[in-house]
CSV table of C-alpha atoms in Angstrom, one decimal:
chain,number,residue,atom,x,y,z
A,47,MET,CA,259.9,152.0,301.1
A,48,ALA,CA,263.5,152.8,300.2
A,49,ALA,CA,265.9,149.8,300.2
A,50,GLU,CA,268.5,149.7,303.0
A,51,VAL,CA,271.8,150.9,302.0
A,52,LEU,CA,274.9,149.6,303.8
A,53,PRO,CA,278.1,151.6,304.0
A,54,SER,CA,281.0,150.3,301.9
A,55,ALA,CA,282.5,147.2,303.5
A,56,ARG,CA,286.1,147.3,304.9
A,57,TRP,CA,288.1,144.8,306.8
A,58,GLN,CA,290.4,145.0,309.8
A,59,TYR,CA,293.0,142.3,310.5
A,60,CYS,CA,293.0,141.5,314.2
A,61,GLY,CA,295.4,138.5,314.4
A,62,ALA,CA,294.6,135.7,316.9
A,63,PRO,CA,291.3,136.2,318.8
A,64,ASP,CA,293.0,135.9,322.3
A,65,GLY,CA,296.5,137.0,321.3
A,66,SER,CA,298.0,133.4,321.0
A,67,GLN,CA,295.4,130.8,320.1
A,68,ARG,CA,294.0,131.0,316.5
A,69,ALA,CA,290.3,130.6,316.0
A,70,VAL,CA,289.3,126.9,315.6
A,71,LEU,CA,287.6,125.6,312.4
A,72,VAL,CA,286.6,122.0,312.2
A,73,GLN,CA,285.7,119.4,309.6
A,74,PHE,CA,284.4,115.8,310.3
A,75,SER,CA,286.0,112.9,308.5
A,76,ASN,CA,282.8,110.7,308.6
A,77,GLY,CA,280.2,113.2,307.4
A,78,LYS,CA,278.6,116.6,308.1
A,79,LEU,CA,277.4,117.9,311.4
A,80,GLN,CA,273.6,118.0,311.5
A,81,SER,CA,273.1,119.6,314.9
A,82,PRO,CA,275.9,122.0,315.9
A,83,GLY,CA,274.2,123.1,319.0
A,84,ASN,CA,274.5,119.6,320.5
A,85,MET,CA,278.3,119.5,320.1
A,86,ARG,CA,280.7,120.2,323.1
A,87,PHE,CA,284.3,121.1,322.4
A,88,THR,CA,287.4,121.1,324.6
A,89,LEU,CA,290.8,122.4,323.4
A,90,TYR,CA,294.0,121.1,325.0
A,91,GLU,CA,297.4,122.7,324.5
A,92,ASN,CA,301.0,121.5,325.1
A,93,LYS,CA,302.3,123.0,328.4
A,94,ASP,CA,305.9,123.1,327.1
A,95,SER,CA,306.0,126.7,326.0
A,96,THR,CA,309.8,126.7,325.7
A,97,ASN,CA,310.0,124.1,323.0
A,98,PRO,CA,309.3,125.8,319.6
A,99,ARG,CA,308.0,122.6,318.1
A,100,LYS,CA,305.7,121.8,320.9
A,101,ARG,CA,304.3,125.1,322.2
A,102,ASN,CA,301.8,125.3,319.3
A,103,GLN,CA,300.6,121.7,319.5
A,104,ARG,CA,296.9,121.5,320.1
A,105,ILE,CA,294.4,118.6,320.6
A,106,LEU,CA,290.7,119.3,320.0
A,107,ALA,CA,288.1,117.0,321.6
A,108,ALA,CA,284.4,117.0,320.7
A,109,GLU,CA,281.5,115.1,322.1
A,110,THR,CA,277.8,114.5,321.2
A,111,ASP,CA,275.3,112.2,322.9
A,112,ARG,CA,276.2,109.5,320.5
A,113,LEU,CA,279.8,109.8,319.4
A,114,SER,CA,283.1,111.4,320.5
A,115,TYR,CA,285.7,112.9,318.2
A,116,VAL,CA,289.4,114.0,318.4
A,117,GLY,CA,291.6,116.1,316.1
A,118,ASN,CA,295.1,117.5,316.4
A,119,ASN,CA,297.4,119.9,314.6
A,120,PHE,CA,300.5,117.7,314.8
A,121,GLY,CA,301.4,114.1,313.9
A,122,THR,CA,299.8,111.8,311.4
A,123,GLY,CA,296.3,113.1,311.9
A,124,ALA,CA,297.2,116.7,311.2
A,125,LEU,CA,296.1,118.4,308.0
A,126,LYS,CA,298.8,119.5,305.6
A,127,CYS,CA,296.8,122.5,304.5
A,128,ASN,CA,297.6,124.2,307.9
A,129,THR,CA,301.3,124.4,306.9
A,130,LEU,CA,300.6,125.2,303.2
A,131,CYS,CA,297.8,127.7,303.6
A,132,ARG,CA,296.6,130.4,306.0
A,133,HIS,CA,293.0,130.3,307.2
A,134,PHE,CA,290.9,133.2,308.5
A,135,VAL,CA,287.6,133.9,310.1
A,136,GLY,CA,285.7,137.1,309.4
A,137,ILE,CA,283.0,138.7,311.6
A,138,LEU,CA,281.0,141.3,309.7
A,139,ASN,CA,279.3,144.2,311.5
A,140,LYS,CA,276.3,144.9,309.1
A,141,THR,CA,275.7,148.3,310.6
A,142,SER,CA,279.2,149.7,310.2
A,143,GLY,CA,280.2,147.5,307.3
A,144,GLN,CA,283.5,146.6,309.1
A,145,MET,CA,284.8,143.0,308.9
A,146,GLU,CA,287.1,141.9,311.7
A,147,VAL,CA,289.4,139.2,310.4
A,148,TYR,CA,291.1,136.7,312.7
A,149,ASP,CA,293.7,134.0,312.2
A,150,ALA,CA,292.2,130.5,312.2
A,151,GLU,CA,293.3,126.8,312.2
A,152,LEU,CA,291.6,123.8,310.7
A,153,PHE,CA,291.1,120.5,312.6
A,154,ASN,CA,290.1,117.2,311.0
A,155,MET,CA,287.8,115.5,313.6
A,156,GLN,CA,288.0,111.7,313.7
A,157,PRO,CA,285.5,109.4,315.5
A,158,LEU,CA,286.8,108.0,318.8
A,159,PHE,CA,285.8,104.6,320.0
A,160,SER,CA,287.1,101.7,322.2
A,161,ASP,CA,289.8,104.0,323.6
A,162,ASP,CA,291.4,104.3,320.1
A,163,SER,CA,291.2,107.0,317.5
A,164,LEU,CA,290.2,105.6,314.1
A,165,TYR,CA,291.7,107.5,311.3
A,166,LEU,CA,289.3,107.1,308.4
A,167,PRO,CA,289.9,108.2,304.8
A,168,PRO,CA,287.5,111.1,304.0
A,169,CYS,CA,283.9,110.0,303.9
A,170,TYR,CA,281.8,111.9,301.3
A,171,ASP,CA,278.3,111.3,302.7
A,172,ASP,CA,276.8,113.5,300.0
A,173,ALA,CA,278.0,111.0,297.3
A,174,THR,CA,275.4,109.8,294.8
A,175,LYS,CA,277.3,106.5,294.1
A,176,PRO,CA,278.8,104.0,296.6
A,177,GLU,CA,282.2,104.3,294.9
A,178,ASP,CA,282.3,108.0,295.7
A,179,VAL,CA,281.7,107.6,299.5
A,180,TYR,CA,285.3,106.5,300.0
A,181,LYS,CA,287.1,107.5,296.9
A,182,PHE,CA,289.8,105.2,295.5
A,183,GLU,CA,292.1,108.2,295.0
A,184,ASP,CA,292.2,108.7,298.7
A,185,LEU,CA,293.5,105.2,299.1
A,186,LEU,CA,296.1,105.2,296.4
A,187,SER,CA,297.4,108.2,294.5
A,188,PRO,CA,298.0,107.8,290.7
A,189,ALA,CA,301.7,107.5,291.3
A,190,GLU,CA,301.2,104.8,294.0
A,191,TYR,CA,298.8,102.9,291.8
A,192,GLU,CA,301.3,103.0,288.9
A,193,ALA,CA,304.0,101.6,291.2
A,194,LEU,CA,301.9,98.5,291.8
A,195,GLN,CA,302.1,97.3,288.2
A,196,SER,CA,305.3,95.3,288.7
A,197,PRO,CA,304.8,93.7,292.1
A,198,SER,CA,301.3,92.7,291.2
A,199,GLU,CA,302.3,90.8,288.1
A,200,ALA,CA,302.4,87.4,289.9
A,201,PHE,CA,298.7,88.0,290.9
A,202,ARG,CA,297.7,89.2,287.5
A,203,ASN,CA,299.1,86.0,285.8
A,204,VAL,CA,298.3,83.6,288.6
A,205,THR,CA,297.4,80.0,287.7
A,206,SER,CA,295.1,77.5,289.4
A,207,GLU,CA,298.2,75.4,290.4
A,208,GLU,CA,299.8,78.5,292.0
A,209,ILE,CA,296.7,79.2,294.0
A,210,LEU,CA,296.7,75.6,295.3
A,211,LYS,CA,300.3,76.1,296.3
A,212,MET,CA,299.4,79.3,298.2
A,213,ILE,CA,296.7,77.3,300.1
A,214,GLU,CA,299.1,74.5,300.9
A,215,GLU,CA,301.9,76.8,302.1
A,216,ASN,CA,299.5,79.2,303.8
A,217,SER,CA,301.4,82.1,302.2
A,218,HIS,CA,298.5,84.4,301.7
A,219,CYS,CA,295.3,85.1,303.7
A,220,THR,CA,291.9,83.6,302.8
A,221,PHE,CA,290.5,86.8,301.4
A,222,VAL,CA,293.3,87.2,298.9
A,223,ILE,CA,293.2,83.6,297.8
A,224,GLU,CA,289.4,83.6,297.4
A,225,THR,CA,289.6,86.8,295.4
A,226,LEU,CA,292.4,85.5,293.1
A,227,LYS,CA,290.1,82.5,292.3
A,228,SER,CA,287.6,84.8,290.6
A,229,LEU,CA,289.8,87.3,288.8
A,230,PRO,CA,288.0,88.8,285.8
A,231,SER,CA,289.2,87.8,282.3
A,232,ASP,CA,289.0,91.3,280.9
A,233,VAL,CA,292.6,92.6,280.7
A,234,GLU,CA,292.0,96.1,282.2
A,235,SER,CA,289.7,94.9,285.0
A,236,ARG,CA,292.1,92.0,285.8
A,237,ASP,CA,295.0,94.4,286.1
A,238,ARG,CA,293.2,96.7,288.4
A,239,GLN,CA,292.0,93.8,290.6
A,240,ALA,CA,295.5,92.4,290.8
A,241,ARG,CA,297.0,95.7,291.9
A,242,CYS,CA,294.3,96.2,294.6
A,243,ILE,CA,294.7,92.7,295.9
A,244,TRP,CA,298.5,93.0,296.1
A,245,PHE,CA,298.2,96.3,298.1
A,246,LEU,CA,295.5,94.8,300.4
A,247,ASP,CA,297.7,91.7,301.0
A,248,THR,CA,300.6,94.0,301.8
A,249,LEU,CA,298.6,96.1,304.3
A,250,ILE,CA,297.5,92.9,306.1
A,251,LYS,CA,301.1,91.6,306.3
A,252,PHE,CA,302.3,95.1,307.5
A,253,ARG,CA,299.6,95.3,310.1
A,254,ALA,CA,300.8,92.0,311.7
A,255,GLN,CA,304.0,93.7,312.8
A,256,ARG,CA,304.4,95.8,316.0
A,257,VAL,CA,307.7,97.6,315.4
A,258,VAL,CA,309.2,98.2,312.0
A,259,LYS,CA,312.9,97.8,312.5
A,260,ARG,CA,314.1,98.6,309.0
A,261,LYS,CA,313.4,101.2,306.4
A,262,SER,CA,312.2,98.6,303.9
A,263,ALA,CA,309.1,97.6,305.9
A,264,LEU,CA,308.3,94.3,304.1
A,265,GLY,CA,311.5,93.6,302.1
A,266,PRO,CA,313.0,94.6,298.8
A,267,GLY,CA,309.9,93.6,296.7
A,268,VAL,CA,307.9,96.6,297.9
A,269,PRO,CA,308.2,99.7,295.7
A,270,HIS,CA,309.9,102.7,297.5
A,271,ILE,CA,306.8,104.9,297.1
A,272,ILE,CA,304.6,102.2,298.7
A,273,ASN,CA,307.1,101.6,301.5
A,274,THR,CA,307.2,105.3,302.2
A,275,LYS,CA,303.4,105.4,302.3
A,276,LEU,CA,303.3,102.5,304.8
A,277,LEU,CA,305.8,104.2,307.2
A,278,LYS,CA,304.3,107.7,306.9
A,279,HIS,CA,300.6,106.9,307.1
A,280,PHE,CA,300.4,103.7,309.2
A,281,THR,CA,303.1,104.1,311.9
A,282,CYS,CA,303.9,106.6,314.6
A,283,LEU,CA,307.4,107.6,315.6
A,284,THR,CA,308.4,106.7,319.1
A,285,TYR,CA,311.6,107.3,321.1
A,286,ASN,CA,313.1,104.2,322.8
A,287,ASN,CA,316.5,103.6,324.3
A,288,GLY,CA,317.9,106.6,322.6
A,289,ARG,CA,316.6,105.7,319.1
A,290,LEU,CA,313.6,106.6,317.0
A,291,ARG,CA,311.5,103.7,315.8
A,292,ASN,CA,308.3,103.2,313.7
A,293,LEU,CA,305.6,101.7,315.9
A,294,ILE,CA,302.3,100.2,314.6
A,295,SER,CA,300.1,101.2,317.6
A,296,ASP,CA,296.6,100.0,318.2
A,297,SER,CA,295.2,103.1,316.6
A,298,MET,CA,297.4,102.6,313.6
A,299,LYS,CA,296.2,98.9,313.4
A,300,ALA,CA,292.6,100.2,313.4
A,301,LYS,CA,293.5,102.7,310.6
A,302,ILE,CA,295.0,99.9,308.5
A,303,THR,CA,291.9,97.8,309.1
A,304,ALA,CA,289.7,100.6,307.8
A,305,TYR,CA,291.8,101.0,304.7
A,306,VAL,CA,291.7,97.2,304.1
A,307,ILE,CA,287.9,97.3,304.4
A,308,ILE,CA,287.6,100.1,302.0
A,309,LEU,CA,290.0,98.5,299.5
A,310,ALA,CA,288.0,95.3,299.8
A,311,LEU,CA,284.8,97.1,299.1
A,312,HIS,CA,286.2,98.6,295.9
A,313,ILE,CA,287.4,95.1,294.8
A,314,HIS,CA,284.1,93.4,295.5
A,315,ASP,CA,281.5,95.8,294.3
A,316,PHE,CA,280.9,97.3,297.8
A,317,GLN,CA,279.8,94.1,299.6
A,318,ILE,CA,282.3,92.1,301.5
A,319,ASP,CA,282.5,89.1,303.9
A,320,LEU,CA,283.5,90.8,307.1
A,321,THR,CA,283.9,87.5,308.9
A,322,MET,CA,286.5,86.3,306.4
A,323,LEU,CA,288.4,89.6,306.8
A,324,GLN,CA,288.1,89.4,310.5
A,325,GLY,CA,289.9,86.1,310.6
A,326,ASP,CA,292.6,87.3,308.2
A,327,LEU,CA,293.2,90.4,310.5
A,328,LYS,CA,293.0,88.3,313.7
A,329,LEU,CA,290.3,90.6,315.2
A,330,SER,CA,287.3,89.8,317.4
A,331,GLU,CA,283.9,90.0,315.9
A,332,LYS,CA,283.0,92.8,318.2
A,333,ARG,CA,286.0,94.9,317.2
A,334,MET,CA,285.3,94.2,313.5
A,335,MET,CA,281.7,95.3,313.8
A,336,GLU,CA,282.7,98.5,315.7
A,337,ILE,CA,285.0,99.6,312.8
A,338,ALA,CA,282.5,98.6,310.1
A,339,LYS,CA,279.7,100.5,311.8
A,340,ALA,CA,281.9,103.6,312.3
A,341,MET,CA,282.5,103.4,308.6
A,342,ARG,CA,278.8,103.5,307.9
A,343,LEU,CA,278.4,99.9,306.5
A,344,LYS,CA,275.1,98.1,306.6
A,345,ILE,CA,275.6,94.7,308.4
A,346,SER,CA,273.7,91.5,307.4
A,347,LYS,CA,274.1,87.7,307.7
A,348,ARG,CA,274.6,84.9,305.2
A,349,ARG,CA,275.1,81.2,305.4
A,350,VAL,CA,278.4,80.3,303.8
A,351,SER,CA,279.7,76.8,302.8
A,352,VAL,CA,283.0,75.9,304.6
A,353,ALA,CA,285.2,72.8,304.7
A,354,ALA,CA,283.7,69.3,304.9
A,355,GLY,CA,280.4,70.5,303.4
A,356,SER,CA,279.2,72.3,306.5
A,357,GLU,CA,277.9,75.8,306.7
A,358,GLU,CA,278.3,78.7,309.1
A,359,ASP,CA,276.9,82.3,309.5
A,360,HIS,CA,279.1,85.1,308.2
A,361,LYS,CA,278.6,88.8,308.6
A,362,LEU,CA,278.5,90.9,305.4
A,363,GLY,CA,279.2,94.6,305.2
A,364,THR,CA,277.6,96.6,302.4
A,365,LEU,CA,278.3,100.2,301.5
A,366,SER,CA,275.1,101.5,300.0
A,367,LEU,CA,273.1,104.8,299.9
A,368,PRO,CA,271.7,106.3,301.9
A,369,LEU,CA,274.3,105.8,304.5
A,370,PRO,CA,273.3,104.7,308.0
A,371,PRO,CA,274.3,107.0,310.9
A,372,ALA,CA,277.8,106.5,312.4
A,373,GLN,CA,277.8,104.4,315.5
A,374,THR,CA,280.1,104.1,318.5
A,375,SER,CA,281.0,101.1,320.6
A,376,ASP,CA,279.1,99.9,323.7
A,377,ARG,CA,282.2,100.2,325.8
A,378,LEU,CA,282.6,103.9,325.0
A,379,ALA,CA,278.9,104.5,325.5
A,380,LYS,CA,279.0,102.8,329.0
A,381,ARG,CA,282.1,104.8,329.9
A,382,ARG,CA,280.4,108.1,328.9
A,383,LYS,CA,277.3,107.1,331.0
A,384,ILE,CA,279.4,106.5,334.1
A,385,THR,CA,281.3,109.7,333.8
């Protein structure tokens, strides 16, 4: 039987599928979609068609039976590649050999829970090692990491007397102090730990603010590149009384919490005391568990010695393979059930 011979392929550029809205492509920040048929999508567009900056703004919502997602093409959650690159979708007619090519736009879908959108760093659920699930390079670029050398010097060379003074003055959170107590003696490992602890400490202090009133978010001791990162990635611009201001919204606080957890995991060999971090971040246990489970951590309990020789139960979070499925909060599940 003779093999089927297709005519030579050719393509035809067709622009946007409906004349204005580009075709929608999606990627999911917390993993790969297993059952596309169970996904329901809704696209929202800005009604202000006269404003050139707003008329192309889009929000894409998606929902499964277990979890809701949201993505947008503007603001802090937007992908830079949409402005740097052009995306296309092609539909091939195998009979004629003609490919119809349409303009497309990529949305990064983030899990939505407890009425907040949690912006997670990319989650590589096909990773073969825990350290590759949330890559360190997605937390700190090489230039940002290099900038931490000078401000982290005090942590790198910290003495037992200085740690006692930190405890007395309550100048640093419990997680930072406990980690400084067990810095490795190896020079290279100690240097890396000190830089990571300093950045984690900075994130926690930054998160405690509500409105950043000055360009130097935490004072002159923070390197310019780090200060820029804090303002760009962990605040949203708002307009108030005729002035722009940097607001650390609830969703931005959740984002900072996620970054703190991932940084702590890299510091502590991918198992951390969530109860300790919860206290440092001034979160409820329920909220901390929501974020940890959305980040695919395995939760366990352990008795921990505290002051006066007593013990209490602490929740531990472990990043290990294979990853458990992402979970949503009870509150969102109840709201979905009602609606």
